PDB file of C-alpha atoms in Angstrom:
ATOM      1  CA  UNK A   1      66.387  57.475  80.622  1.00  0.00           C
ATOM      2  CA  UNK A   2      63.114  56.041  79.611  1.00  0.00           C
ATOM      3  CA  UNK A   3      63.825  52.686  81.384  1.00  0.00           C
ATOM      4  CA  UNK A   4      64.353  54.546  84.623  1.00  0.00           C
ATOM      5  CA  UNK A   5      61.170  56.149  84.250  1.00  0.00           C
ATOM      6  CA  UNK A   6      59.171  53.069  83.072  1.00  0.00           C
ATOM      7  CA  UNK A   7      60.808  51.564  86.279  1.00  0.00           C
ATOM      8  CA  UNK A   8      59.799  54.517  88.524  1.00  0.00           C
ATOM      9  CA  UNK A   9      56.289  53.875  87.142  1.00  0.00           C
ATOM     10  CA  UNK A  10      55.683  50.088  87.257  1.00  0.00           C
ATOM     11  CA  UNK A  11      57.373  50.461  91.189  1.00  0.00           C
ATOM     12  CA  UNK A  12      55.180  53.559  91.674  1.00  0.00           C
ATOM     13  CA  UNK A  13      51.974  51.723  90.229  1.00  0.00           C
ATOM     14  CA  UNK A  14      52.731  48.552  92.639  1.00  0.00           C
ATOM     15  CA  UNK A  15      52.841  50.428  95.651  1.00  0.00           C
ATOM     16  CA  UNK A  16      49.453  52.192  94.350  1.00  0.00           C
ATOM     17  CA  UNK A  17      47.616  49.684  93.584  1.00  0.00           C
ATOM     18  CA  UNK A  18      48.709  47.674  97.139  1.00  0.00           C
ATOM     19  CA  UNK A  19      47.183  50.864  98.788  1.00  0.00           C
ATOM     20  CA  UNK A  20      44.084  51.022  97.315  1.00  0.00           C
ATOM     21  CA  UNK A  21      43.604  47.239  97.767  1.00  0.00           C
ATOM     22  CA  UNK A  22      43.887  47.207 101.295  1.00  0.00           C
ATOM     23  CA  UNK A  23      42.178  50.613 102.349  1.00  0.00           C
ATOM     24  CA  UNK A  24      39.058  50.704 100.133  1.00  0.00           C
ATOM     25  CA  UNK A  25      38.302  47.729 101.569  1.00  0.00           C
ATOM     26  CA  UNK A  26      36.419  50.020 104.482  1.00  0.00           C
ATOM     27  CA  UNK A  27      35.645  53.148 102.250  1.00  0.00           C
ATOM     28  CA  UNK A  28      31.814  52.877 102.495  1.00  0.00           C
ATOM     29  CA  UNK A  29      31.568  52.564  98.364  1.00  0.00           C
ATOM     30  CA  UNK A  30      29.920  49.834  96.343  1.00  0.00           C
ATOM     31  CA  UNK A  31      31.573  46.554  95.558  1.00  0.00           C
ATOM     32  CA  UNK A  32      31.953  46.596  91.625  1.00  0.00           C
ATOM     33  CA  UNK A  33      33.224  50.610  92.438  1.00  0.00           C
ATOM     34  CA  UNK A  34      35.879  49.000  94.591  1.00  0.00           C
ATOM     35  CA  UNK A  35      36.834  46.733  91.980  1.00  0.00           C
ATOM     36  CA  UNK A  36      37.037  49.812  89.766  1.00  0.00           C
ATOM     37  CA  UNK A  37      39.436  52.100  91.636  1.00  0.00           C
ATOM     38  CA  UNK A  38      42.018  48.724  91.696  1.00  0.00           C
ATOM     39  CA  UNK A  39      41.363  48.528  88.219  1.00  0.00           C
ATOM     40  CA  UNK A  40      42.008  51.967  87.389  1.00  0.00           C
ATOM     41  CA  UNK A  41      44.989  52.334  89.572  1.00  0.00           C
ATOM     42  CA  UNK A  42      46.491  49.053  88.119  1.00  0.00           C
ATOM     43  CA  UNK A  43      45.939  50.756  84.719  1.00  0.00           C
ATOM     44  CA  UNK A  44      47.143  54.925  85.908  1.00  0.00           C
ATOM     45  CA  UNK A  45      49.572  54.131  88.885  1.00  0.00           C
ATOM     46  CA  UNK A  46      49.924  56.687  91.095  1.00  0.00           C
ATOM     47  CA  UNK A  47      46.984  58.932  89.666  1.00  0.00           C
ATOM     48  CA  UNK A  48      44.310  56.642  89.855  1.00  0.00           C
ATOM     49  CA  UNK A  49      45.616  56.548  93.763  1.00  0.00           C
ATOM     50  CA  UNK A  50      45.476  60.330  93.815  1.00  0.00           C
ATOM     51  CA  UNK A  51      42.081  60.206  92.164  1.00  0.00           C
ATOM     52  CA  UNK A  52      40.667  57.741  94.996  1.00  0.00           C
ATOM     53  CA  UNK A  53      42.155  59.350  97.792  1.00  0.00           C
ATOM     54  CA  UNK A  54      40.738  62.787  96.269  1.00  0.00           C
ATOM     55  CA  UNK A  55      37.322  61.502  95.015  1.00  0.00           C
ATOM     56  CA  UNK A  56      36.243  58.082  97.258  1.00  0.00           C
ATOM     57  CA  UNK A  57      38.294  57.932 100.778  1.00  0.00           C
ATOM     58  CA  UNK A  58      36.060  58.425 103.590  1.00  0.00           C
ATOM     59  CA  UNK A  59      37.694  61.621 105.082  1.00  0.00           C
ATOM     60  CA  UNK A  60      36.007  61.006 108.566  1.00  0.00           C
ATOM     61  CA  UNK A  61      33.524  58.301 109.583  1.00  0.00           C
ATOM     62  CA  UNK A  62      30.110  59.054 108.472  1.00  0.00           C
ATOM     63  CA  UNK A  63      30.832  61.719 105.592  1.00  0.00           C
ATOM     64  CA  UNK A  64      31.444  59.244 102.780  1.00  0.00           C
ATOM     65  CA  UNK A  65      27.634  60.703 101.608  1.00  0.00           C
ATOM     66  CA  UNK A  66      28.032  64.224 101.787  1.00  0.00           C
ATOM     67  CA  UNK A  67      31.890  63.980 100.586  1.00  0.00           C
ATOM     68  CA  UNK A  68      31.119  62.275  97.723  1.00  0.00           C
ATOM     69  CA  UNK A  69      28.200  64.233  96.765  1.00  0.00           C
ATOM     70  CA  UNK A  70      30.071  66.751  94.792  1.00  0.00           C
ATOM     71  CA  UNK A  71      29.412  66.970  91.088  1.00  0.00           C
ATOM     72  CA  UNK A  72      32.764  66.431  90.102  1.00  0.00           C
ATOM     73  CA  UNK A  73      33.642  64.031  92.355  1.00  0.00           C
ATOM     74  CA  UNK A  74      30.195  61.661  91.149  1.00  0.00           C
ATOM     75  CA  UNK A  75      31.341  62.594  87.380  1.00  0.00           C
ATOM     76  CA  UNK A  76      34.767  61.147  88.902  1.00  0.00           C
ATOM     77  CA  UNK A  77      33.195  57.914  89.697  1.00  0.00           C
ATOM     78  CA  UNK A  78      30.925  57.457  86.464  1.00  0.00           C
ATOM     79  CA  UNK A  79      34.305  57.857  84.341  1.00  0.00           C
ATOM     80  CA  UNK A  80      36.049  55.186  86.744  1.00  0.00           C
ATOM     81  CA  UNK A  81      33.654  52.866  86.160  1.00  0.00           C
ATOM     82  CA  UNK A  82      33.892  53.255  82.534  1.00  0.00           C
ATOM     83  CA  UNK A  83      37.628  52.931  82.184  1.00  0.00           C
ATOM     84  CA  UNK A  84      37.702  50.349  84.380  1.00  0.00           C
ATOM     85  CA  UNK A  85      35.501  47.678  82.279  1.00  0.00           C
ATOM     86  CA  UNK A  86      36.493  49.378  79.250  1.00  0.00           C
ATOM     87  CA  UNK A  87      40.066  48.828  79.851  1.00  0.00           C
ATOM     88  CA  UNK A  88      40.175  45.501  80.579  1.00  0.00           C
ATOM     89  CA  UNK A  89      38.642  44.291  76.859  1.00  0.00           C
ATOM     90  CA  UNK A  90      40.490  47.017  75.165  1.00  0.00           C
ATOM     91  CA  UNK A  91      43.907  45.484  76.801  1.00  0.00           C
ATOM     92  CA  UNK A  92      42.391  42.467  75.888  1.00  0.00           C
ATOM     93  CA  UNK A  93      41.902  43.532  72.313  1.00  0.00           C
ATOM     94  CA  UNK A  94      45.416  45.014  72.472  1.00  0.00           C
ATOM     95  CA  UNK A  95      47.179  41.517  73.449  1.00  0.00           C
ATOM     96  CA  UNK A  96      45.433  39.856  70.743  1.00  0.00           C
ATOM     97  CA  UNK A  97      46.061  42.707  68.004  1.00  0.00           C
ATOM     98  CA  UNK A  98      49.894  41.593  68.604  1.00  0.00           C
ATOM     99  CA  UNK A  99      49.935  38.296  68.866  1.00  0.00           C
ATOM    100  CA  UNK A 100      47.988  37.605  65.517  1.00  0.00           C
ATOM    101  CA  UNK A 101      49.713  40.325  63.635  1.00  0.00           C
ATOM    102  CA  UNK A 102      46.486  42.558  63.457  1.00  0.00           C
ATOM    103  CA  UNK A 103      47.098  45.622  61.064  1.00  0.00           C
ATOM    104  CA  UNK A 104      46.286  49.017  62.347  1.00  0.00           C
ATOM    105  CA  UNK A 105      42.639  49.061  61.604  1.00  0.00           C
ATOM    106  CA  UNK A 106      42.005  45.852  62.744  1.00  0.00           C
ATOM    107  CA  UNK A 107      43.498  46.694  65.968  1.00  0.00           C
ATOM    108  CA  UNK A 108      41.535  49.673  66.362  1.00  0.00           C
ATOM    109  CA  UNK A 109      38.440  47.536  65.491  1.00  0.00           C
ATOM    110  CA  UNK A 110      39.406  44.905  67.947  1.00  0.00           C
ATOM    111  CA  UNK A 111      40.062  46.955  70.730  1.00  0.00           C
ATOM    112  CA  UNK A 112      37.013  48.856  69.844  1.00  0.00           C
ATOM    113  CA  UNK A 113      34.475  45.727  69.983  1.00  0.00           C
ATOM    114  CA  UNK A 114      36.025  43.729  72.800  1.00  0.00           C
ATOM    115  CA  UNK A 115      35.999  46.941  74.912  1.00  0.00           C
ATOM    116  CA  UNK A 116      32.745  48.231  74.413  1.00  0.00           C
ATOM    117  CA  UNK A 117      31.497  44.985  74.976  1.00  0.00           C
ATOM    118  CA  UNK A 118      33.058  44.137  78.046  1.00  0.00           C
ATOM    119  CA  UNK A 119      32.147  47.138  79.614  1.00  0.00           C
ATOM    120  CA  UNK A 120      28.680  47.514  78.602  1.00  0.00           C
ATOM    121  CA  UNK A 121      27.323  43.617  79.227  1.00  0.00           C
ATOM    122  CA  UNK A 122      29.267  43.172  81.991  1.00  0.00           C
ATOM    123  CA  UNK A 123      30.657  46.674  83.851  1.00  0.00           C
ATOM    124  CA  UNK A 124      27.672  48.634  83.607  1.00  0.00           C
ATOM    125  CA  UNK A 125      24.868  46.314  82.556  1.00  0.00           C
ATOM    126  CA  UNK A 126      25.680  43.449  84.257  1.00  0.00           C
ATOM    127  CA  UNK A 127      27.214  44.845  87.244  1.00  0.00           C
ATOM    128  CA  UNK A 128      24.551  47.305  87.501  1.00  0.00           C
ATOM    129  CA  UNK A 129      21.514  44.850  87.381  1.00  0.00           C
ATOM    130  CA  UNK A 130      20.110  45.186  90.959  1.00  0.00           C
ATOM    131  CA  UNK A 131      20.490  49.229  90.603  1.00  0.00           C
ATOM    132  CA  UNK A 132      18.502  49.103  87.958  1.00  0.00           C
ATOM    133  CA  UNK A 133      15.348  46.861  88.849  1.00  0.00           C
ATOM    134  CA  UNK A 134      16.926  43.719  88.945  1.00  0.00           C
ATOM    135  CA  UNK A 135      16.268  42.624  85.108  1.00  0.00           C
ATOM    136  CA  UNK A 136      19.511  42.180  82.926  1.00  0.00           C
ATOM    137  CA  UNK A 137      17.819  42.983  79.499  1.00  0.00           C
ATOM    138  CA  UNK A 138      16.624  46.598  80.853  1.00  0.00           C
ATOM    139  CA  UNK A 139      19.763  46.978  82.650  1.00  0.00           C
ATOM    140  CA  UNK A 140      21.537  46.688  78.726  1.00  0.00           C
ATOM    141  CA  UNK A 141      19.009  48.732  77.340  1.00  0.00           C
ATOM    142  CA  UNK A 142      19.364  51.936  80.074  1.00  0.00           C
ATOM    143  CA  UNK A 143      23.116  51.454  79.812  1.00  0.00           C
ATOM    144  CA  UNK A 144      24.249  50.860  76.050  1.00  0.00           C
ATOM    145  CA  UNK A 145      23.777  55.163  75.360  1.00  0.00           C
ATOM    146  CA  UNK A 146      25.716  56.096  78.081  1.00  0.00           C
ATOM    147  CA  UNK A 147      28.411  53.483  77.316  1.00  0.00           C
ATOM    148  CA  UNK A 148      28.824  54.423  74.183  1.00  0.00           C
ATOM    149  CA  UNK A 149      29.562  57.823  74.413  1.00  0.00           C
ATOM    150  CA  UNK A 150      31.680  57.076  77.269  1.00  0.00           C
ATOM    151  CA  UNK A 151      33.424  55.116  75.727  1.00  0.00           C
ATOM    152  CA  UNK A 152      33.880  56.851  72.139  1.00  0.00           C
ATOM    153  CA  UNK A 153      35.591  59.840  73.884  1.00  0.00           C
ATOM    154  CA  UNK A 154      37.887  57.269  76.013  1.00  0.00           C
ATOM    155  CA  UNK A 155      39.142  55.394  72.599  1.00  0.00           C
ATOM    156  CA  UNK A 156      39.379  59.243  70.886  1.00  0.00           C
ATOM    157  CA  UNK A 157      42.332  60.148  73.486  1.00  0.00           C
ATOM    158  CA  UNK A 158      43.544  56.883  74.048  1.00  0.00           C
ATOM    159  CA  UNK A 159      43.879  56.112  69.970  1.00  0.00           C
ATOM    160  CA  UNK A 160      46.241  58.609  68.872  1.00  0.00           C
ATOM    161  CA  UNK A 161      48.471  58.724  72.354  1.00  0.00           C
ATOM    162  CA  UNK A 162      49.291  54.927  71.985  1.00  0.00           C
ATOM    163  CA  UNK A 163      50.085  55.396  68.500  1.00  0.00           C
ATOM    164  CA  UNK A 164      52.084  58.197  68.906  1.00  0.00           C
ATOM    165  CA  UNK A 165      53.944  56.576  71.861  1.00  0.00           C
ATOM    166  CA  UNK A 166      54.732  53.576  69.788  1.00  0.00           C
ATOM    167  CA  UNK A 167      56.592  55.229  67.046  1.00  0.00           C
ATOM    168  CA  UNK A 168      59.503  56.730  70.193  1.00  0.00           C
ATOM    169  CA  UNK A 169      58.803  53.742  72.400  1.00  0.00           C
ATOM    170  CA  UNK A 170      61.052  50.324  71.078  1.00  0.00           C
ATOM    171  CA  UNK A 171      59.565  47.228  71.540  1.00  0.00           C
ATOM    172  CA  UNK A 172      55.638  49.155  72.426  1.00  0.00           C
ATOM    173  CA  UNK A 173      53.890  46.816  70.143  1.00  0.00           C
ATOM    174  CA  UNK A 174      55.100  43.941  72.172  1.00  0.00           C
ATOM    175  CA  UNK A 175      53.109  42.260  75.214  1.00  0.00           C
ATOM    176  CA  UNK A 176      55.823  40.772  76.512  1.00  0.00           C
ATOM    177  CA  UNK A 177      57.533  43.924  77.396  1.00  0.00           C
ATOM    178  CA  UNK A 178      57.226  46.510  79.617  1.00  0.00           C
ATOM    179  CA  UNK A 179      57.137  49.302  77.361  1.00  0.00           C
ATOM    180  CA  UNK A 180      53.892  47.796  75.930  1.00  0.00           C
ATOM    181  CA  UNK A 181      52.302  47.821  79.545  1.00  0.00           C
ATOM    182  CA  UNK A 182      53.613  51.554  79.856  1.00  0.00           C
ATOM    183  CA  UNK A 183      52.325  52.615  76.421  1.00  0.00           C
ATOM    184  CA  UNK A 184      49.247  51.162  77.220  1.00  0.00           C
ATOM    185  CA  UNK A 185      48.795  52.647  80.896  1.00  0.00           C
ATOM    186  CA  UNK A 186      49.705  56.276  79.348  1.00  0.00           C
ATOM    187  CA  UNK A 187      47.107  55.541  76.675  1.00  0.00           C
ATOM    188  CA  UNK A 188      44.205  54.734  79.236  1.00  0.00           C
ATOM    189  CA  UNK A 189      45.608  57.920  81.123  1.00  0.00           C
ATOM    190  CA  UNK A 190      44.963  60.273  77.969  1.00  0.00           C
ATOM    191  CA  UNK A 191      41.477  58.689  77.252  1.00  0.00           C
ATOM    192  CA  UNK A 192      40.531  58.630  81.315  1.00  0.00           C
ATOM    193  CA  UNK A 193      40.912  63.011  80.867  1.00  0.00           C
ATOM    194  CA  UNK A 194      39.482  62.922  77.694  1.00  0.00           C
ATOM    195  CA  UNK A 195      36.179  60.787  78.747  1.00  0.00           C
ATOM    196  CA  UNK A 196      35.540  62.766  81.538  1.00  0.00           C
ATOM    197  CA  UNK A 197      33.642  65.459  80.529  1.00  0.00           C
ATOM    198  CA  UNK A 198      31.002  63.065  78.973  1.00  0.00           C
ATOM    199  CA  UNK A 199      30.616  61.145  82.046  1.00  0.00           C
ATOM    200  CA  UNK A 200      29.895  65.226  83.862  1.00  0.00           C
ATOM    201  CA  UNK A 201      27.350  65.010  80.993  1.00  0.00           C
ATOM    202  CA  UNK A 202      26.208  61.875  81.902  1.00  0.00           C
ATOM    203  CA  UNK A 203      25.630  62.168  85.418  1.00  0.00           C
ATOM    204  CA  UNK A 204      24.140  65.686  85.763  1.00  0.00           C
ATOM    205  CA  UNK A 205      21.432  64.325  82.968  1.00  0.00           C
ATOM    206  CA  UNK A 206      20.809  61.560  85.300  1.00  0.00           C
ATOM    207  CA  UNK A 207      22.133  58.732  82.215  1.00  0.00           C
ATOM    208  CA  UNK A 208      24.734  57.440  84.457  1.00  0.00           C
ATOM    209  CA  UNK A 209      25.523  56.797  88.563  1.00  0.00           C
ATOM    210  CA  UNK A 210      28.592  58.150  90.268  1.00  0.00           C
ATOM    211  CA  UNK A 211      29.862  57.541  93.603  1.00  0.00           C
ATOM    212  CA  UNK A 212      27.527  55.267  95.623  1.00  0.00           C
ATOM    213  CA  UNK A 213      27.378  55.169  99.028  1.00  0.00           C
ATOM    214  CA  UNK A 214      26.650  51.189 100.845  1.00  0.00           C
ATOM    215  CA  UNK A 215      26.418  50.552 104.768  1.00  0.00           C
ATOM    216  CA  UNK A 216      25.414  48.444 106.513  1.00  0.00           C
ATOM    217  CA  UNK A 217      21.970  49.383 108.202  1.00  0.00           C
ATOM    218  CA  UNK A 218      23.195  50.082 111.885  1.00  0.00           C
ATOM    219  CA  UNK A 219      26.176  52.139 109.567  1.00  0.00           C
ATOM    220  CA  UNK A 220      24.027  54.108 107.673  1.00  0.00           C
ATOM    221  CA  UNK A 221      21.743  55.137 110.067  1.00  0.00           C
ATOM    222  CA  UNK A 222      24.768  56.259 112.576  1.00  0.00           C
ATOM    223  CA  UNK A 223      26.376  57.992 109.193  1.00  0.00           C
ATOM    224  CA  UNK A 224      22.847  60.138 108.588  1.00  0.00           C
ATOM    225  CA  UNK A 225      23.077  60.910 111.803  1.00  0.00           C
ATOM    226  CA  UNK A 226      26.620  62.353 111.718  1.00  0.00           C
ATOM    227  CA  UNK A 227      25.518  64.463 108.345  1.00  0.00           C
ATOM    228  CA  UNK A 228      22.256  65.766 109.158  1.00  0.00           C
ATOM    229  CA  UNK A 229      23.620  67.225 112.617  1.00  0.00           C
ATOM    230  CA  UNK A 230      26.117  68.924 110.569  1.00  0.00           C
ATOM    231  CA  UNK A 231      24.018  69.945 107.923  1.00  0.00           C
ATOM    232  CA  UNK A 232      20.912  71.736 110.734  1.00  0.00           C
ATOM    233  CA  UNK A 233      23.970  74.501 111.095  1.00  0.00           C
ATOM    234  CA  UNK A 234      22.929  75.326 107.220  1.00  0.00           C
ATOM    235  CA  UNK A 235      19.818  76.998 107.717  1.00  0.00           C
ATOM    236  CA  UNK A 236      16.144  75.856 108.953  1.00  0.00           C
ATOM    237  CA  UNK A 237      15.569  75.262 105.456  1.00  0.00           C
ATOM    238  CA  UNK A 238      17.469  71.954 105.315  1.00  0.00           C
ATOM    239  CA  UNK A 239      15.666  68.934 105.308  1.00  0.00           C
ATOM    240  CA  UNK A 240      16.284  65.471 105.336  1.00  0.00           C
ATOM    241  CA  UNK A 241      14.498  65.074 102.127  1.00  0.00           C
ATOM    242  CA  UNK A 242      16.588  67.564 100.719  1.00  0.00           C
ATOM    243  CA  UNK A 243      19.244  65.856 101.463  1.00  0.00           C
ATOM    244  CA  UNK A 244      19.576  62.554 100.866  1.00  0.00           C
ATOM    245  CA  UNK A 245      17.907  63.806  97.284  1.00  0.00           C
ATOM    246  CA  UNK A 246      21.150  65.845  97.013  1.00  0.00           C
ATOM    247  CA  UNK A 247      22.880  62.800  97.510  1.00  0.00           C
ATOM    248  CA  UNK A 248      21.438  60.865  95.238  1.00  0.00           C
ATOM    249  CA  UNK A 249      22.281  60.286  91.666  1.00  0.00           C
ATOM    250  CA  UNK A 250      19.087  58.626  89.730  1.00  0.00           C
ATOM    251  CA  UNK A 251      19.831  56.983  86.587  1.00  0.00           C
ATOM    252  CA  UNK A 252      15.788  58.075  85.401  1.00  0.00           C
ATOM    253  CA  UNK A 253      14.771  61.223  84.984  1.00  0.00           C
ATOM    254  CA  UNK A 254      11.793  63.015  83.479  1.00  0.00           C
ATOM    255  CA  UNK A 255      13.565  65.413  81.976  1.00  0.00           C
ATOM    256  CA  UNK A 256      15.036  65.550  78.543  1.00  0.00           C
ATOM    257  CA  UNK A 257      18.812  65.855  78.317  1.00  0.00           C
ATOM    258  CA  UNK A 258      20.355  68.463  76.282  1.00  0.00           C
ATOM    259  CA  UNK A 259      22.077  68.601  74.016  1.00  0.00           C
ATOM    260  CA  UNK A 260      19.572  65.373  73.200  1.00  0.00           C
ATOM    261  CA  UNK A 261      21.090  61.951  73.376  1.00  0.00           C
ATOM    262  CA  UNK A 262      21.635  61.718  69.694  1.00  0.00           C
ATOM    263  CA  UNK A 263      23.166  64.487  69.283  1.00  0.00           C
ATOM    264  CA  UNK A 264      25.687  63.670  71.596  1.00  0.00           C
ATOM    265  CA  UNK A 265      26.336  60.351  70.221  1.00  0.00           C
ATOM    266  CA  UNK A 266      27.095  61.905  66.896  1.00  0.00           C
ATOM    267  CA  UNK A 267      29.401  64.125  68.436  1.00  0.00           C
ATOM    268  CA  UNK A 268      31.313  61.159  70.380  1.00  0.00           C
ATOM    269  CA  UNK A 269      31.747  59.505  66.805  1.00  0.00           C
ATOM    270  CA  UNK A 270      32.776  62.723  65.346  1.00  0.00           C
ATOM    271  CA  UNK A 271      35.335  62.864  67.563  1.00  0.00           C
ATOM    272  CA  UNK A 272      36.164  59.093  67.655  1.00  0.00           C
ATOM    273  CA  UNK A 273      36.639  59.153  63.775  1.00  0.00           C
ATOM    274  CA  UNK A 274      39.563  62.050  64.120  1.00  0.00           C
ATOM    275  CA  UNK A 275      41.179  60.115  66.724  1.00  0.00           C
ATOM    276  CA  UNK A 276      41.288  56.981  64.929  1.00  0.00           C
ATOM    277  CA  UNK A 277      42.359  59.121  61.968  1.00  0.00           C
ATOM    278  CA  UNK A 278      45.347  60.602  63.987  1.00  0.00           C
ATOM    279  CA  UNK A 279      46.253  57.315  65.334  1.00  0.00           C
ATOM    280  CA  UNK A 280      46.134  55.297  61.670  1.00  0.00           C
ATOM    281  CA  UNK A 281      48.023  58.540  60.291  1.00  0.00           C
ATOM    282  CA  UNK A 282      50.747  57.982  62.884  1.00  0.00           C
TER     283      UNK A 282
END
């Protein structure tokens, strides 16, 4: 029974992934978000399709700014981004963790370091650069808090799922088999959920972007256009301002987030430490 479903999955994920591949290519979104909702897909099959078609598509031409201007949906993107980068060194880490025999902890370590790292010099700081004024060094500096907790809360429910699933799942601890792919893909699922309500933290305290919005000029002016004619119906009260500061998600802000930063971070390694505990009990 399990095969069929793996089977289901992988042919289910294929198809997914082939979708979003071919239409985001004229969703109005950023390049390295693009690259995120293949990566994502690849890693969630059919959800992560769900979640672009929900959260990115362009529902008509023009309203990719206003669509995606939604809290949850910009929360949406900031955890994308984060799984994405994060996923690829943590499967990374997971790879290597079998081939060289890698005890528990030192998997967890592994995956840990290689993950983190991937996603925060290269995903979010690197990626990131010209959002942020263009200098690498600041770009790692605004980007290692909010990858961290981000990614703390993705390895807490991604931990004890792929430990779990490896104890009913023969052959999980294997990269050469499918049920280690599966395993892994449920794993990112659990921690994708479980991540998300840091990145809603994250975005409405202006740490971390969301869904961006890139046209070309002739585009964008055609799109604001589209969206301010609709938006005049709202009330007298509406300006353009007003809107395109709606729109926007800043990464700087003068005010203080709260909880405070720190306190947050302690509570992402809180919660890290009991799912690494679950997942070495397991």
């Amino acid at each position: 029974m399990l095969d069929g479903v793996m089977l289901l999955w992988f042919v289910l994920a294929a198809a997914s992934v082939l979708f979003v591949a071919v239409d985001i290519r004229t969703t109005p979104e950023s390049l390295v978000m693009k690259w995120g909702f293949v990566l994502v897909t690849a890693y969630t099959g059919v959800v992560g399709a769900f979640l672009y078609v929900l959260g990115c598509r362009e529902p008509l031409p023009g309203l990719h700014e206003r669509y995606t201007a939604a809290r949850w949906r910009q929360a949406l993107g900031s955890t994308m981004h984060c799984v994405a980068g994060d996923g690829v060194g943590i499967l990374t880490g997971a790879v290597l963790s079998s081939l060289l025999r890698f005890p528990g902890i030192t998997e967890v370590i592994v995956e840990y370091v290689l993950g983190f790292g991937f996603g925060w010099t290269v995903f979010q700081a690197l990626f990131m650069r010209d959002k942020l004024g263009g200098s690498y060094l600041h770009a790692l500096k605004s980007t290692f808090a909010p990858e961290l907790l981000s990614m703390n809360f993705l390895m807490t429910g991604m931990l004890p799922t792929v430990m779990t699933l490896r104890k009913y799942v023969v052959s999980a601890g294997n990269p050469m088999t499918p049920n280690f792919w599966f395993v892994m893909s449920m794993g990112l699922l659990v921690g994708f959920v479980v991540s998300y309500p840091i990145n809603w933290w994250l975005v409405a305290n202006h740490l971390k972007h969301g869904m961006m919005t890139v046209r070309p000029a002739s585009a964008h002016d055609r799109a604001a256009e589209v969206v301010m004619s609709e938006m005049s119906h709202e009330g007298p009260h509406m300006s353009q301002g007003s809107l395109m500061s709606d729109m926007s998600m800043p990464m700087d802000s003068d005010q203080a987030p709260w909880p405070p930063v720190p306190v947050m971070a302690l509570l992402s390694f809180l919660a890290l430490a009991a799912g690494a505990a679950i997942a070495l009990l397991t």
